[in-house]
Amino acid sequence: MKRLFTSESVTEGHPDKLCDRVSEAVLDECLSQDKMSRVACETLAATGMVTVCGEITSKAVLDIPEIVRKAVRDIGYDRAKFGFDCDTCAVISTLNHQSPDIAMGVNEALESRGSGEFDIGAGDQGMMFGYACDETPELMPMPISYAHKLAKRLAELRKTGQLGYLRPDGKSQVTVQYDGDRPVRIDSVVISTQHDPDVSQETIRRDMIELVAREVIPAELLDNDTVYYINPTGRFVIGGPQGDCGLTGRKIIVDTYGGYSRHGGGCFSGKDPTKVDRSAAYAARYAAKNIIVAGLAKRCELQIAYAIGVAHPVSLMVDTFGTGKVDDERLAQAVSRVFDLRPAAIISELGLRDIKYTPLSAYGHMGREDLNVPWEKTDRAQALLDAVK
């Protein structure tokens, strides 16, 4: 059976991703000064303005305007003609402390109260998903894998000056044709890039096809029937926060699996790892990837659910979509034995207080082997095999 599946990505200059980067930069600064910081930082960007808000409890001393301006400058919005200028935009900060009603449940988990033992509870209720499959070397779905690579290539051509007319905002989209569960070809590619007002549409189309699409996607996946949509409106000069309001956490599908797997709804950026929206999603990816590497399935999705203030998950589900070598219930039991899914254990195992989060603010949080993130490790595959014997 033939079917089509599409995923999108966006560049770091997209207004939502600008906001994710600012929120991550605030988080990184907090953790660099105080590893026990509690951070829930949200950013809003519009024409000429960045607003940083949320709840932070930390010993860190923060210069919010400087953090914002550096993040925006690093993206490439450093002059007015781009529609947004890191040095002249207004910066508004409305930050408060974490609610004590939330903090009491995180500080001491329900299971440890009165016992003398210490464990932290989940920072919120909710369900988190992790996914892996054997479609690509990094064990990600092919549509989102190539969508990210196209967006990264756009940024590379802009930052190196190879295509001087490119500006920071941009989007990519890839439609993959499947034969059953096997990807066989690229059906269509969409690339929309912000650009200098004087460049011709013909030049943009030629460069996007030759220097982006065909540089990124293997030739054997492209054919004469592959359709290219390049700046389909015909013009994309006004972009970034001038063209559209940006908000932290509005690209959660871009951040994960491109819609190929389910999503619990919580975003990652700007949240310290006591927030299970972030840490448990990473743990779920870690477990799913190790299941694939162990050869126990070709596709695997995990769901982990928590109650606020409770350390142990309230549920764990494994779904291998009929590709598992053992039944899904046995795999779930194996995951429970091999992976400690309490928030404190996840933070410790993955070193989540010691990594830099800003590089994750664009081009996805999963499959990022280029960043050597710990949830992409495959060191538990043998333990999973032993656990299902």
Tab-separated table of C-alpha atoms in Angstrom, residues 4-304:
chain	number	residue	atom	x	y	z
A	4	LEU	CA	2.394	9.849	1.729
A	5	PHE	CA	3.605	11.461	4.956
A	6	THR	CA	4.791	15.046	5.388
A	7	SER	CA	6.848	16.793	8.077
A	8	GLU	CA	8.092	20.372	8.362
A	9	SER	CA	10.982	22.165	10.016
A	10	VAL	CA	11.882	25.839	10.434
A	11	THR	CA	15.138	27.763	10.702
A	12	GLU	CA	16.441	29.408	13.858
A	13	GLY	CA	15.262	32.767	12.472
A	14	HIS	CA	11.610	31.721	12.502
A	15	PRO	CA	9.864	33.906	15.117
A	16	ASP	CA	8.789	30.935	17.254
A	17	LYS	CA	12.301	29.518	17.174
A	18	LEU	CA	13.767	32.903	18.090
A	19	CYS	CA	11.606	32.729	21.208
A	20	ASP	CA	12.687	29.162	21.942
A	21	ARG	CA	16.318	30.272	21.688
A	22	VAL	CA	15.838	33.158	24.109
A	23	SER	CA	14.072	30.901	26.619
A	24	GLU	CA	16.845	28.300	26.359
A	25	ALA	CA	19.505	31.006	26.738
A	26	VAL	CA	17.861	32.171	29.973
A	27	LEU	CA	17.732	28.556	31.201
A	28	ASP	CA	21.395	27.967	30.334
A	29	GLU	CA	22.461	31.100	32.192
A	30	CYS	CA	20.492	30.039	35.271
A	31	LEU	CA	21.957	26.521	35.263
A	32	SER	CA	25.492	27.813	34.678
A	33	GLN	CA	25.278	29.829	37.920
A	34	ASP	CA	23.001	27.523	39.940
A	35	LYS	CA	22.483	23.925	38.806
A	36	MET	CA	19.419	23.571	41.042
A	37	SER	CA	17.583	26.443	39.342
A	38	ARG	CA	13.882	26.023	38.724
A	39	VAL	CA	13.064	27.651	35.398
A	40	ALA	CA	9.905	27.997	33.352
A	41	CYS	CA	10.752	30.785	30.921
A	42	GLU	CA	8.383	31.908	28.171
A	43	THR	CA	9.245	34.411	25.447
A	44	LEU	CA	7.046	36.454	23.126
A	45	ALA	CA	8.434	38.352	20.138
A	46	ALA	CA	6.691	40.843	17.888
A	47	THR	CA	7.777	43.779	15.737
A	48	GLY	CA	10.588	45.538	17.578
A	49	MET	CA	9.941	43.836	20.908
A	50	VAL	CA	10.855	40.772	22.995
A	51	THR	CA	8.986	39.973	26.212
A	52	VAL	CA	10.430	37.439	28.671
A	53	CYS	CA	8.100	36.107	31.346
A	54	GLY	CA	7.568	33.066	33.530
A	55	GLU	CA	8.699	31.688	36.869
A	56	ILE	CA	12.321	31.359	37.966
A	57	THR	CA	13.669	30.366	41.373
A	58	SER	CA	17.458	30.552	41.262
A	59	LYS	CA	20.543	32.044	42.880
A	60	ALA	CA	21.597	33.234	39.423
A	61	VAL	CA	21.930	36.945	38.717
A	62	LEU	CA	20.433	37.539	35.291
A	63	ASP	CA	20.914	40.389	32.838
A	64	ILE	CA	17.819	39.627	30.774
A	65	PRO	CA	18.328	42.366	28.135
A	66	GLU	CA	21.895	41.183	27.472
A	67	ILE	CA	20.811	37.512	27.262
A	68	VAL	CA	18.043	38.429	24.813
A	69	ARG	CA	20.210	40.642	22.617
A	70	LYS	CA	22.971	38.037	22.371
A	71	ALA	CA	20.494	35.287	21.439
A	72	VAL	CA	18.891	37.446	18.746
A	73	ARG	CA	22.308	38.540	17.440
A	74	ASP	CA	23.548	34.943	17.213
A	75	ILE	CA	20.540	34.069	15.048
A	76	GLY	CA	21.411	36.862	12.623
A	77	TYR	CA	18.874	39.625	13.302
A	78	ASP	CA	21.511	42.336	13.708
A	79	ARG	CA	20.319	45.121	11.436
A	80	ALA	CA	17.093	47.000	10.851
A	81	LYS	CA	16.803	46.038	7.188
A	82	PHE	CA	16.217	42.428	8.278
A	83	GLY	CA	13.071	43.638	10.057
A	84	PHE	CA	14.462	43.007	13.541
A	85	ASP	CA	17.557	44.397	15.254
A	86	CYS	CA	19.106	42.883	18.375
A	87	ASP	CA	20.549	46.243	19.462
A	88	THR	CA	17.424	48.369	19.128
A	89	CYS	CA	14.522	46.035	19.940
A	90	ALA	CA	12.710	46.665	23.209
A	91	VAL	CA	13.198	44.025	25.918
A	92	ILE	CA	10.519	43.594	28.584
A	93	SER	CA	10.949	41.209	31.529
A	94	THR	CA	8.162	39.990	33.814
A	95	LEU	CA	9.648	37.094	35.784
A	96	ASN	CA	8.344	35.712	39.098
A	97	HIS	CA	9.307	32.909	41.490
A	98	GLN	CA	8.006	29.370	41.129
A	99	SER	CA	4.727	28.844	42.971
A	100	PRO	CA	5.372	27.344	46.438
A	101	ASP	CA	2.403	25.024	45.853
A	102	ILE	CA	4.276	23.474	42.921
A	103	ALA	CA	7.683	23.610	44.606
A	104	MET	CA	6.564	21.565	47.622
A	105	GLY	CA	5.672	18.616	45.392
A	106	VAL	CA	8.899	18.817	43.420
A	107	ASN	CA	11.129	19.297	46.476
A	108	GLU	CA	9.913	16.075	48.091
A	109	ALA	CA	8.025	13.350	46.259
A	110	LEU	CA	4.825	11.870	47.676
A	111	GLU	CA	6.543	8.493	48.086
A	112	SER	CA	9.304	9.887	50.317
A	113	ARG	CA	7.289	12.157	52.642
A	114	GLY	CA	7.784	11.070	56.229
A	115	SER	CA	10.140	8.248	55.242
A	116	GLY	CA	13.390	10.127	55.660
A	117	GLU	CA	14.365	9.239	52.111
A	118	PHE	CA	14.796	11.939	49.495
A	119	ASP	CA	13.260	11.920	46.046
A	120	ILE	CA	11.882	14.724	43.906
A	121	GLY	CA	8.398	14.597	42.472
A	122	ALA	CA	7.329	15.330	38.931
A	123	GLY	CA	6.926	19.046	38.290
A	124	ASP	CA	3.532	18.535	36.681
A	125	GLN	CA	1.066	15.914	35.604
A	126	GLY	CA	0.968	14.847	31.973
A	127	MET	CA	1.978	12.265	29.406
A	128	MET	CA	5.177	12.252	27.366
A	129	PHE	CA	6.028	10.235	24.258
A	130	GLY	CA	9.253	8.918	22.804
A	131	TYR	CA	9.717	7.293	19.405
A	132	ALA	CA	12.357	5.611	17.258
A	133	CYS	CA	12.365	3.699	13.985
A	134	ASP	CA	14.870	2.230	11.553
A	135	GLU	CA	14.202	4.594	8.613
A	136	THR	CA	17.350	6.706	9.021
A	137	PRO	CA	20.813	6.261	10.573
A	138	GLU	CA	19.811	8.374	13.581
A	139	LEU	CA	16.651	6.230	13.970
A	140	MET	CA	14.237	9.063	13.211
A	141	PRO	CA	11.333	9.189	10.737
A	142	MET	CA	12.607	10.144	7.288
A	143	PRO	CA	10.277	13.151	6.678
A	144	ILE	CA	11.383	15.110	9.750
A	145	SER	CA	15.013	14.023	9.327
A	146	TYR	CA	15.284	15.583	5.867
A	147	ALA	CA	13.135	18.589	6.781
A	148	HIS	CA	15.625	19.444	9.543
A	149	LYS	CA	18.596	18.931	7.246
A	150	LEU	CA	17.102	21.281	4.647
A	151	ALA	CA	16.525	23.973	7.282
A	152	LYS	CA	20.064	23.572	8.644
A	153	ARG	CA	21.453	23.822	5.120
A	154	LEU	CA	19.602	27.120	4.618
A	155	ALA	CA	21.209	28.505	7.765
A	156	GLU	CA	24.637	27.255	6.699
A	157	LEU	CA	24.437	28.952	3.286
A	158	ARG	CA	23.346	32.180	4.950
A	159	LYS	CA	25.945	32.227	7.713
A	160	THR	CA	28.872	31.331	5.471
A	161	GLY	CA	27.864	34.063	3.017
A	162	GLN	CA	27.623	31.622	0.119
A	163	LEU	CA	24.139	32.949	-0.617
A	164	GLY	CA	24.306	36.548	0.531
A	165	TYR	CA	20.666	37.281	-0.219
A	166	LEU	CA	19.336	34.867	2.407
A	167	ARG	CA	17.859	36.209	5.635
A	168	PRO	CA	17.241	34.391	8.926
A	169	ASP	CA	13.611	33.250	8.619
A	170	GLY	CA	12.786	30.121	6.659
A	171	LYS	CA	10.816	26.891	6.469
A	172	SER	CA	11.177	23.472	4.918
A	173	GLN	CA	8.765	20.609	4.320
A	174	VAL	CA	9.301	17.108	2.967
A	175	THR	CA	6.717	14.603	1.754
A	176	VAL	CA	7.918	10.993	1.687
A	177	GLN	CA	6.172	8.227	-0.245
A	178	TYR	CA	5.979	4.912	1.580
A	179	ASP	CA	5.361	1.436	0.254
A	180	GLY	CA	3.776	-0.079	3.342
A	181	ASP	CA	6.145	1.006	6.110
A	182	ARG	CA	9.170	1.386	3.821
A	183	PRO	CA	10.143	4.872	2.540
A	184	VAL	CA	10.812	4.667	-1.205
A	185	ARG	CA	11.047	8.212	-2.611
A	186	ILE	CA	10.592	11.926	-1.966
A	187	ASP	CA	7.301	13.071	-3.430
A	188	SER	CA	7.659	16.818	-2.792
A	189	VAL	CA	9.943	19.393	-1.218
A	190	VAL	CA	8.852	22.819	0.040
A	191	ILE	CA	11.410	25.511	0.852
A	192	SER	CA	10.413	29.029	1.838
A	193	THR	CA	13.216	31.419	2.707
A	194	GLN	CA	13.312	35.062	3.684
A	195	HIS	CA	15.421	36.991	1.185
A	196	ASP	CA	16.828	40.296	0.041
A	197	PRO	CA	14.205	42.321	-1.888
A	198	ASP	CA	16.377	42.589	-5.003
A	199	VAL	CA	16.994	38.897	-5.721
A	200	SER	CA	14.893	37.255	-8.432
A	201	GLN	CA	12.540	34.364	-7.829
A	202	GLU	CA	14.339	32.449	-10.592
A	203	THR	CA	17.660	32.731	-8.727
A	204	ILE	CA	16.100	31.614	-5.450
A	205	ARG	CA	14.422	28.631	-7.101
A	206	ARG	CA	17.613	27.508	-8.830
A	207	ASP	CA	19.721	27.827	-5.672
A	208	MET	CA	17.180	26.163	-3.378
A	209	ILE	CA	16.898	23.137	-5.665
A	210	GLU	CA	20.583	22.778	-6.521
A	211	LEU	CA	22.338	23.995	-3.369
A	212	VAL	CA	19.820	22.935	-0.730
A	213	ALA	CA	17.488	20.121	-1.800
A	214	ARG	CA	19.889	18.160	-3.998
A	215	GLU	CA	22.794	18.683	-1.595
A	216	VAL	CA	20.803	17.268	1.315
A	217	ILE	CA	18.568	14.551	-0.123
A	218	PRO	CA	20.231	11.486	-1.720
A	219	ALA	CA	19.774	11.331	-5.476
A	220	GLU	CA	18.203	7.877	-5.309
A	221	LEU	CA	15.241	9.330	-3.387
A	222	LEU	CA	14.610	12.057	-5.973
A	223	ASP	CA	13.141	11.442	-9.422
A	224	ASN	CA	11.504	13.283	-12.314
A	225	ASP	CA	8.178	13.262	-10.497
A	226	THR	CA	9.496	14.950	-7.348
A	227	VAL	CA	7.814	18.360	-7.079
A	228	TYR	CA	9.650	21.426	-5.733
A	229	TYR	CA	7.717	24.337	-4.208
A	230	ILE	CA	10.147	27.215	-3.700
A	231	ASN	CA	8.781	30.373	-2.024
A	232	PRO	CA	5.328	29.519	-3.398
A	233	THR	CA	3.870	32.994	-2.714
A	234	GLY	CA	6.576	34.512	-4.934
A	235	ARG	CA	8.021	36.852	-2.274
A	236	PHE	CA	9.292	36.482	1.319
A	237	VAL	CA	11.059	39.718	2.280
A	238	ILE	CA	9.239	40.515	5.524
A	239	GLY	CA	9.950	37.744	8.008
A	240	GLY	CA	10.895	36.999	11.593
A	241	PRO	CA	8.980	38.801	14.367
A	242	GLN	CA	8.151	41.636	11.949
A	243	GLY	CA	6.185	39.236	9.781
A	244	ASP	CA	4.613	37.082	12.472
A	245	CYS	CA	4.441	37.049	16.260
A	246	GLY	CA	6.674	34.416	17.881
A	247	LEU	CA	6.058	32.384	21.021
A	248	THR	CA	8.031	29.799	22.991
A	249	GLY	CA	6.820	26.227	22.567
A	250	ARG	CA	4.714	26.694	19.462
A	251	LYS	CA	6.794	24.301	17.347
A	252	ILE	CA	6.536	21.167	19.496
A	253	ILE	CA	6.016	18.875	16.496
A	254	VAL	CA	9.098	20.310	14.793
A	255	ASP	CA	10.970	19.693	18.060
A	256	THR	CA	10.032	16.000	18.194
A	257	TYR	CA	9.034	13.620	15.385
A	258	GLY	CA	7.334	15.767	12.768
A	259	GLY	CA	3.900	14.359	13.605
A	260	TYR	CA	4.977	10.770	12.897
A	261	SER	CA	4.584	9.928	16.580
A	262	ARG	CA	2.103	11.209	19.118
A	263	HIS	CA	2.921	14.167	21.369
A	264	GLY	CA	1.807	14.788	24.944
A	265	GLY	CA	1.429	18.528	24.390
A	266	GLY	CA	4.125	20.040	26.589
A	267	CYS	CA	7.022	21.955	25.070
A	268	PHE	CA	10.685	21.688	26.063
A	269	SER	CA	12.349	25.079	25.672
A	270	GLY	CA	12.899	27.235	28.734
A	271	LYS	CA	12.140	24.438	31.206
A	272	ASP	CA	14.582	23.018	33.732
A	273	PRO	CA	14.754	19.205	33.873
A	274	THR	CA	12.478	18.816	36.914
A	275	LYS	CA	9.747	19.515	34.369
A	276	VAL	CA	8.866	16.049	33.053
A	277	ASP	CA	7.568	17.646	29.847
A	278	ARG	CA	11.248	17.823	28.998
A	279	SER	CA	13.134	15.176	30.981
A	280	ALA	CA	10.639	12.331	30.534
A	281	ALA	CA	10.319	13.007	26.794
A	282	TYR	CA	14.088	12.629	26.551
A	283	ALA	CA	13.973	9.439	28.635
A	284	ALA	CA	11.240	8.017	26.410
A	285	ARG	CA	13.319	8.681	23.291
A	286	TYR	CA	16.327	7.068	25.025
A	287	ALA	CA	14.369	3.903	25.776
A	288	ALA	CA	12.708	3.716	22.338
A	289	LYS	CA	16.028	4.134	20.522
A	290	ASN	CA	17.645	1.363	22.562
A	291	ILE	CA	14.746	-0.968	21.744
A	292	ILE	CA	15.410	-0.439	18.027
A	293	VAL	CA	19.182	-0.865	18.396
A	294	ALA	CA	18.584	-4.091	20.342
A	295	GLY	CA	16.674	-5.417	17.318
A	296	LEU	CA	13.534	-5.857	19.398
A	297	ALA	CA	11.379	-3.830	16.972
A	298	LYS	CA	11.540	-1.777	13.776
A	299	ARG	CA	9.259	0.964	15.130
A	300	CYS	CA	8.659	1.801	18.775
A	301	GLU	CA	6.672	4.415	20.672
A	302	LEU	CA	6.673	4.856	24.455
A	303	GLN	CA	4.222	6.786	26.584
A	304	ILE	CA	5.144	7.742	30.159
